[in-house]
Amino acid sequence: MCHSNVLPAFRKRKREDTRKKPKGAIMTTTTATISQTEQVTRIEITHPRQRQVFVPRLFSTPFGEQLVQSFLDRHSNYDGGMWQFWEVPRGISGHVGPYTDIITTRPTGYMTPPEGTYQLSIPGSYFDEEVSADAAGIIATLFVLNQLCWKTYEMGAEYAQTCQNLADRQDALKDYVSIIGHPERSKIFRAID
């Protein structure tokens, strides 16, 4: 199931079935018409098997989900519940300033806690504000990606590619926040500053 503002863009197309048919078979033509919609910005991951693969792919560890939940548990009034997983595909582009356009060059994603608002308090960033579940999830995901990036960096040169992948996913998520003009982007960037 996709969020209403995340439907993929399609165009009208005509496709012919060109497989060989036995003599006397009828050739069929299928036409699919799907209206043009806005650019895909995020895709909700709902299938259980895809959810199992999503976390280690995003965080380079199967413990990413617990790390994000633990972060929010320590820094907010979060008290459990079912999280949503959001994949942000590569290639999202947008105008983010008077003369600045950016594009996400790597896929990324994030997790969001149950709907509602969360009082988020991050002493190291001098941040103490109420944010939506979406913003809380983005903030927690960015912190965990950053923490894991530093941990893999400290593990040595053999983990350099993993470290770079984590940094790229973190940068792509920050770009996503700017590109879509997230309504709480100023809070998100102040929280991670």
PDB file of C-alpha atoms in Angstrom:
ATOM      1  CA  MET A   1       0.000   0.000   0.000  1.00  0.00           C
ATOM      2  CA  CYS A   2       1.374   3.407  -0.955  1.00  0.00           C
ATOM      3  CA  HIS A   3       0.761   6.729   0.724  1.00  0.00           C
ATOM      4  CA  SER A   4      -1.499   8.942  -1.430  1.00  0.00           C
ATOM      5  CA  ASN A   5       1.297  11.341  -2.379  1.00  0.00           C
ATOM      6  CA  VAL A   6       3.682   8.593  -3.365  1.00  0.00           C
ATOM      7  CA  LEU A   7       1.987   6.993  -6.351  1.00  0.00           C
ATOM      8  CA  PRO A   8       4.363   6.212  -9.202  1.00  0.00           C
ATOM      9  CA  ALA A   9       4.259   8.150 -12.425  1.00  0.00           C
ATOM     10  CA  PHE A  10       2.997   6.182 -15.432  1.00  0.00           C
ATOM     11  CA  ARG A  11       2.316   7.065 -19.009  1.00  0.00           C
ATOM     12  CA  LYS A  12      -0.074   5.682 -21.580  1.00  0.00           C
ATOM     13  CA  ARG A  13       1.540   2.837 -23.429  1.00  0.00           C
ATOM     14  CA  LYS A  14       0.646   0.121 -25.868  1.00  0.00           C
ATOM     15  CA  ARG A  15       2.271  -3.273 -25.593  1.00  0.00           C
ATOM     16  CA  GLU A  16       1.991  -6.151 -28.018  1.00  0.00           C
ATOM     17  CA  ASP A  17       2.470  -9.777 -27.110  1.00  0.00           C
ATOM     18  CA  THR A  18       5.179 -10.902 -29.554  1.00  0.00           C
ATOM     19  CA  ARG A  19       5.628 -14.467 -28.325  1.00  0.00           C
ATOM     20  CA  LYS A  20       5.359 -17.192 -30.991  1.00  0.00           C
ATOM     21  CA  LYS A  21       1.862 -18.587 -31.213  1.00  0.00           C
ATOM     22  CA  PRO A  22       0.881 -21.980 -32.549  1.00  0.00           C
ATOM     23  CA  LYS A  23      -0.713 -21.916 -36.006  1.00  0.00           C
ATOM     24  CA  GLY A  24      -4.268 -20.645 -35.769  1.00  0.00           C
ATOM     25  CA  ALA A  25      -3.695 -18.826 -32.465  1.00  0.00           C
ATOM     26  CA  ILE A  26      -5.022 -15.299 -32.094  1.00  0.00           C
ATOM     27  CA  MET A  27      -2.519 -12.450 -31.559  1.00  0.00           C
ATOM     28  CA  THR A  28      -3.649 -10.162 -28.732  1.00  0.00           C
ATOM     29  CA  THR A  29      -2.827  -6.544 -28.033  1.00  0.00           C
ATOM     30  CA  THR A  30      -3.067  -5.161 -24.513  1.00  0.00           C
ATOM     31  CA  THR A  31      -3.468  -1.450 -23.914  1.00  0.00           C
ATOM     32  CA  ALA A  32      -3.012  -0.072 -20.416  1.00  0.00           C
ATOM     33  CA  THR A  33      -4.050   3.475 -19.672  1.00  0.00           C
ATOM     34  CA  ILE A  34      -2.921   4.949 -16.375  1.00  0.00           C
ATOM     35  CA  SER A  35      -3.208   8.643 -15.699  1.00  0.00           C
ATOM     36  CA  GLN A  36      -0.107  10.783 -15.161  1.00  0.00           C
ATOM     37  CA  THR A  37       0.566  11.371 -11.469  1.00  0.00           C
ATOM     38  CA  GLU A  38       3.181  13.196  -9.464  1.00  0.00           C
ATOM     39  CA  GLN A  39       6.775  12.031  -8.994  1.00  0.00           C
ATOM     40  CA  VAL A  40       7.378   9.096  -6.649  1.00  0.00           C
ATOM     41  CA  THR A  41       8.838  10.495  -3.442  1.00  0.00           C
ATOM     42  CA  ARG A  42       8.613   7.519  -1.107  1.00  0.00           C
ATOM     43  CA  ILE A  43       7.247   3.998  -1.102  1.00  0.00           C
ATOM     44  CA  GLU A  44       5.793   2.341   1.985  1.00  0.00           C
ATOM     45  CA  ILE A  45       7.227  -1.121   2.618  1.00  0.00           C
ATOM     46  CA  THR A  46       4.363  -3.298   3.902  1.00  0.00           C
ATOM     47  CA  HIS A  47       5.107  -6.872   2.811  1.00  0.00           C
ATOM     48  CA  PRO A  48       6.690  -8.798   5.727  1.00  0.00           C
ATOM     49  CA  ARG A  49       9.533 -10.234   3.626  1.00  0.00           C
ATOM     50  CA  GLN A  50      10.363  -6.805   2.165  1.00  0.00           C
ATOM     51  CA  ARG A  51      10.324  -5.311   5.676  1.00  0.00           C
ATOM     52  CA  GLN A  52      12.876  -7.938   6.799  1.00  0.00           C
ATOM     53  CA  VAL A  53      15.198  -7.020   3.915  1.00  0.00           C
ATOM     54  CA  PHE A  54      14.688  -3.243   4.210  1.00  0.00           C
ATOM     55  CA  VAL A  55      16.364  -2.741   7.611  1.00  0.00           C
ATOM     56  CA  PRO A  56      19.716  -4.478   6.932  1.00  0.00           C
ATOM     57  CA  ARG A  57      19.874  -2.898   3.468  1.00  0.00           C
ATOM     58  CA  LEU A  58      19.361   0.623   4.867  1.00  0.00           C
ATOM     59  CA  PHE A  59      21.517   0.333   7.999  1.00  0.00           C
ATOM     60  CA  SER A  60      24.016  -2.377   6.939  1.00  0.00           C
ATOM     61  CA  THR A  61      23.002  -4.285  10.074  1.00  0.00           C
ATOM     62  CA  PRO A  62      19.895  -6.225  11.132  1.00  0.00           C
ATOM     63  CA  PHE A  63      19.899  -4.210  14.387  1.00  0.00           C
ATOM     64  CA  GLY A  64      19.004  -0.908  12.689  1.00  0.00           C
ATOM     65  CA  GLU A  65      15.343  -1.101  13.663  1.00  0.00           C
ATOM     66  CA  GLN A  66      16.167  -1.608  17.349  1.00  0.00           C
ATOM     67  CA  LEU A  67      18.699   1.236  17.239  1.00  0.00           C
ATOM     68  CA  VAL A  68      16.138   3.680  15.794  1.00  0.00           C
ATOM     69  CA  GLN A  69      13.454   2.610  18.275  1.00  0.00           C
ATOM     70  CA  SER A  70      15.935   2.855  21.143  1.00  0.00           C
ATOM     71  CA  PHE A  71      16.967   6.362  20.045  1.00  0.00           C
ATOM     72  CA  LEU A  72      13.360   7.544  20.052  1.00  0.00           C
ATOM     73  CA  ASP A  73      12.685   5.780  23.352  1.00  0.00           C
ATOM     74  CA  ARG A  74      15.595   7.682  24.981  1.00  0.00           C
ATOM     75  CA  HIS A  75      14.837  11.084  23.442  1.00  0.00           C
ATOM     76  CA  SER A  76      11.031  11.306  23.328  1.00  0.00           C
ATOM     77  CA  ASN A  77       7.720  10.225  24.779  1.00  0.00           C
ATOM     78  CA  TYR A  78       7.612   7.203  22.409  1.00  0.00           C
ATOM     79  CA  ASP A  79       6.074   4.154  24.094  1.00  0.00           C
ATOM     80  CA  GLY A  80       6.043   1.424  21.460  1.00  0.00           C
ATOM     81  CA  GLY A  81       3.887   0.485  18.510  1.00  0.00           C
ATOM     82  CA  MET A  82       4.030  -0.617  14.873  1.00  0.00           C
ATOM     83  CA  TRP A  83       6.517   1.322  12.757  1.00  0.00           C
ATOM     84  CA  GLN A  84       6.182   2.160   9.075  1.00  0.00           C
ATOM     85  CA  PHE A  85       9.115   1.670   6.702  1.00  0.00           C
ATOM     86  CA  TRP A  86       9.602   4.110   3.830  1.00  0.00           C
ATOM     87  CA  GLU A  87      11.904   3.603   0.872  1.00  0.00           C
ATOM     88  CA  VAL A  88      13.107   6.738  -0.922  1.00  0.00           C
ATOM     89  CA  PRO A  89      14.184   5.818  -4.460  1.00  0.00           C
ATOM     90  CA  ARG A  90      17.165   7.220  -6.326  1.00  0.00           C
ATOM     91  CA  GLY A  91      16.477  10.039  -8.778  1.00  0.00           C
ATOM     92  CA  ILE A  92      14.151  12.323  -6.809  1.00  0.00           C
ATOM     93  CA  SER A  93      14.931  15.855  -7.874  1.00  0.00           C
ATOM     94  CA  GLY A  94      13.767  19.288  -6.938  1.00  0.00           C
ATOM     95  CA  HIS A  95      14.405  22.988  -6.669  1.00  0.00           C
ATOM     96  CA  VAL A  96      15.722  23.814  -3.187  1.00  0.00           C
ATOM     97  CA  GLY A  97      16.963  27.365  -3.526  1.00  0.00           C
ATOM     98  CA  PRO A  98      17.079  30.368  -5.828  1.00  0.00           C
ATOM     99  CA  TYR A  99      19.707  28.778  -8.070  1.00  0.00           C
ATOM    100  CA  THR A 100      19.920  25.268  -6.671  1.00  0.00           C
ATOM    101  CA  ASP A 101      18.439  22.016  -7.951  1.00  0.00           C
ATOM    102  CA  ILE A 102      19.440  18.699  -6.397  1.00  0.00           C
ATOM    103  CA  ILE A 103      18.818  15.043  -7.152  1.00  0.00           C
ATOM    104  CA  THR A 104      19.132  12.001  -4.907  1.00  0.00           C
ATOM    105  CA  THR A 105      21.874   9.823  -6.363  1.00  0.00           C
ATOM    106  CA  ARG A 106      21.395   6.846  -4.039  1.00  0.00           C
ATOM    107  CA  PRO A 107      18.329   5.086  -2.679  1.00  0.00           C
ATOM    108  CA  THR A 108      17.684   5.620   1.009  1.00  0.00           C
ATOM    109  CA  GLY A 109      14.810   5.285   3.426  1.00  0.00           C
ATOM    110  CA  TYR A 110      13.597   5.811   6.955  1.00  0.00           C
ATOM    111  CA  MET A 111      11.273   4.456   9.615  1.00  0.00           C
ATOM    112  CA  THR A 112       8.385   6.261  11.302  1.00  0.00           C
ATOM    113  CA  PRO A 113       6.791   5.486  14.667  1.00  0.00           C
ATOM    114  CA  PRO A 114       2.997   5.266  15.070  1.00  0.00           C
ATOM    115  CA  GLU A 115       1.071   8.386  14.011  1.00  0.00           C
ATOM    116  CA  GLY A 116       0.933  11.218  16.501  1.00  0.00           C
ATOM    117  CA  THR A 117       3.223  13.883  17.845  1.00  0.00           C
ATOM    118  CA  TYR A 118       6.387  13.315  19.836  1.00  0.00           C
ATOM    119  CA  GLN A 119       8.132  15.620  22.284  1.00  0.00           C
ATOM    120  CA  LEU A 120      11.713  15.178  21.119  1.00  0.00           C
ATOM    121  CA  SER A 121      14.554  16.258  23.399  1.00  0.00           C
ATOM    122  CA  ILE A 122      18.144  15.997  22.150  1.00  0.00           C
ATOM    123  CA  PRO A 123      20.469  17.734  24.641  1.00  0.00           C
ATOM    124  CA  GLY A 124      23.560  17.579  22.399  1.00  0.00           C
ATOM    125  CA  SER A 125      21.709  19.578  19.736  1.00  0.00           C
ATOM    126  CA  TYR A 126      19.926  21.894  22.202  1.00  0.00           C
ATOM    127  CA  PHE A 127      16.698  20.663  20.651  1.00  0.00           C
ATOM    128  CA  ASP A 128      13.461  20.242  22.607  1.00  0.00           C
ATOM    129  CA  GLU A 129      10.335  20.475  20.443  1.00  0.00           C
ATOM    130  CA  GLU A 130       7.198  18.647  19.440  1.00  0.00           C
ATOM    131  CA  VAL A 131       7.406  16.965  16.020  1.00  0.00           C
ATOM    132  CA  SER A 132       5.215  14.715  13.879  1.00  0.00           C
ATOM    133  CA  ALA A 133       5.796  10.967  13.632  1.00  0.00           C
ATOM    134  CA  ASP A 134       7.294  11.470  10.160  1.00  0.00           C
ATOM    135  CA  ALA A 135       9.803  14.072  11.378  1.00  0.00           C
ATOM    136  CA  ALA A 136      10.640  12.000  14.486  1.00  0.00           C
ATOM    137  CA  GLY A 137      11.343   8.982  12.294  1.00  0.00           C
ATOM    138  CA  ILE A 138      13.544  10.942   9.907  1.00  0.00           C
ATOM    139  CA  ILE A 139      15.503  12.477  12.800  1.00  0.00           C
ATOM    140  CA  ALA A 140      15.992   9.106  14.518  1.00  0.00           C
ATOM    141  CA  THR A 141      17.023   7.438  11.248  1.00  0.00           C
ATOM    142  CA  LEU A 142      19.539  10.200  10.487  1.00  0.00           C
ATOM    143  CA  PHE A 143      21.084   9.897  13.959  1.00  0.00           C
ATOM    144  CA  VAL A 144      21.410   6.115  13.671  1.00  0.00           C
ATOM    145  CA  LEU A 145      22.886   6.296  10.147  1.00  0.00           C
ATOM    146  CA  ASN A 146      25.430   8.806  11.452  1.00  0.00           C
ATOM    147  CA  GLN A 147      26.250   6.698  14.513  1.00  0.00           C
ATOM    148  CA  LEU A 148      26.735   3.569  12.380  1.00  0.00           C
ATOM    149  CA  CYS A 149      28.877   5.502   9.909  1.00  0.00           C
ATOM    150  CA  TRP A 150      31.259   6.530  12.705  1.00  0.00           C
ATOM    151  CA  LYS A 151      31.313   2.997  14.158  1.00  0.00           C
ATOM    152  CA  THR A 152      32.258   1.459  10.793  1.00  0.00           C
ATOM    153  CA  TYR A 153      34.881   4.170  10.236  1.00  0.00           C
ATOM    154  CA  GLU A 154      36.504   3.224  13.554  1.00  0.00           C
ATOM    155  CA  MET A 155      36.585  -0.445  12.468  1.00  0.00           C
ATOM    156  CA  GLY A 156      39.246   0.261   9.854  1.00  0.00           C
ATOM    157  CA  ALA A 157      39.903   0.411   6.137  1.00  0.00           C
ATOM    158  CA  GLU A 158      38.180  -2.889   5.348  1.00  0.00           C
ATOM    159  CA  TYR A 159      34.862  -1.223   6.295  1.00  0.00           C
ATOM    160  CA  ALA A 160      35.453   1.939   4.244  1.00  0.00           C
ATOM    161  CA  GLN A 161      32.840   1.024   1.610  1.00  0.00           C
ATOM    162  CA  THR A 162      30.202   0.277   4.255  1.00  0.00           C
ATOM    163  CA  CYS A 163      30.996   3.599   5.930  1.00  0.00           C
ATOM    164  CA  GLN A 164      30.670   5.421   2.591  1.00  0.00           C
ATOM    165  CA  ASN A 165      27.339   3.702   1.839  1.00  0.00           C
ATOM    166  CA  LEU A 166      25.938   4.769   5.218  1.00  0.00           C
ATOM    167  CA  ALA A 167      27.120   8.359   4.676  1.00  0.00           C
ATOM    168  CA  ASP A 168      25.563   8.358   1.189  1.00  0.00           C
ATOM    169  CA  ARG A 169      22.211   7.130   2.553  1.00  0.00           C
ATOM    170  CA  GLN A 170      22.329   9.799   5.261  1.00  0.00           C
ATOM    171  CA  ASP A 171      23.068  12.540   2.695  1.00  0.00           C
ATOM    172  CA  ALA A 172      20.335  11.247   0.361  1.00  0.00           C
ATOM    173  CA  LEU A 173      17.797  11.362   3.218  1.00  0.00           C
ATOM    174  CA  LYS A 174      18.759  14.959   4.045  1.00  0.00           C
ATOM    175  CA  ASP A 175      18.441  15.835   0.343  1.00  0.00           C
ATOM    176  CA  TYR A 176      15.007  14.172   0.277  1.00  0.00           C
ATOM    177  CA  VAL A 177      13.838  16.357   3.187  1.00  0.00           C
ATOM    178  CA  SER A 178      14.931  19.462   1.255  1.00  0.00           C
ATOM    179  CA  ILE A 179      13.597  18.330  -2.133  1.00  0.00           C
ATOM    180  CA  ILE A 180      10.076  17.545  -0.951  1.00  0.00           C
ATOM    181  CA  GLY A 181       9.985  20.702   1.168  1.00  0.00           C
ATOM    182  CA  HIS A 182       9.109  18.717   4.292  1.00  0.00           C
ATOM    183  CA  PRO A 183       6.864  20.930   6.464  1.00  0.00           C
ATOM    184  CA  GLU A 184       9.165  20.327   9.452  1.00  0.00           C
ATOM    185  CA  ARG A 185      12.499  20.502   7.628  1.00  0.00           C
ATOM    186  CA  SER A 186      13.788  23.354   9.797  1.00  0.00           C
ATOM    187  CA  LYS A 187      13.087  21.293  12.941  1.00  0.00           C
ATOM    188  CA  ILE A 188      14.710  18.221  11.377  1.00  0.00           C
ATOM    189  CA  PHE A 189      17.885  20.104  10.497  1.00  0.00           C
ATOM    190  CA  ARG A 190      18.029  21.829  13.904  1.00  0.00           C
ATOM    191  CA  ALA A 191      17.631  18.473  15.647  1.00  0.00           C
ATOM    192  CA  ILE A 192      20.552  16.889  13.790  1.00  0.00           C
ATOM    193  CA  ASP A 193      22.791  19.978  13.973  1.00  0.00           C
TER     194      ASP A 193
END
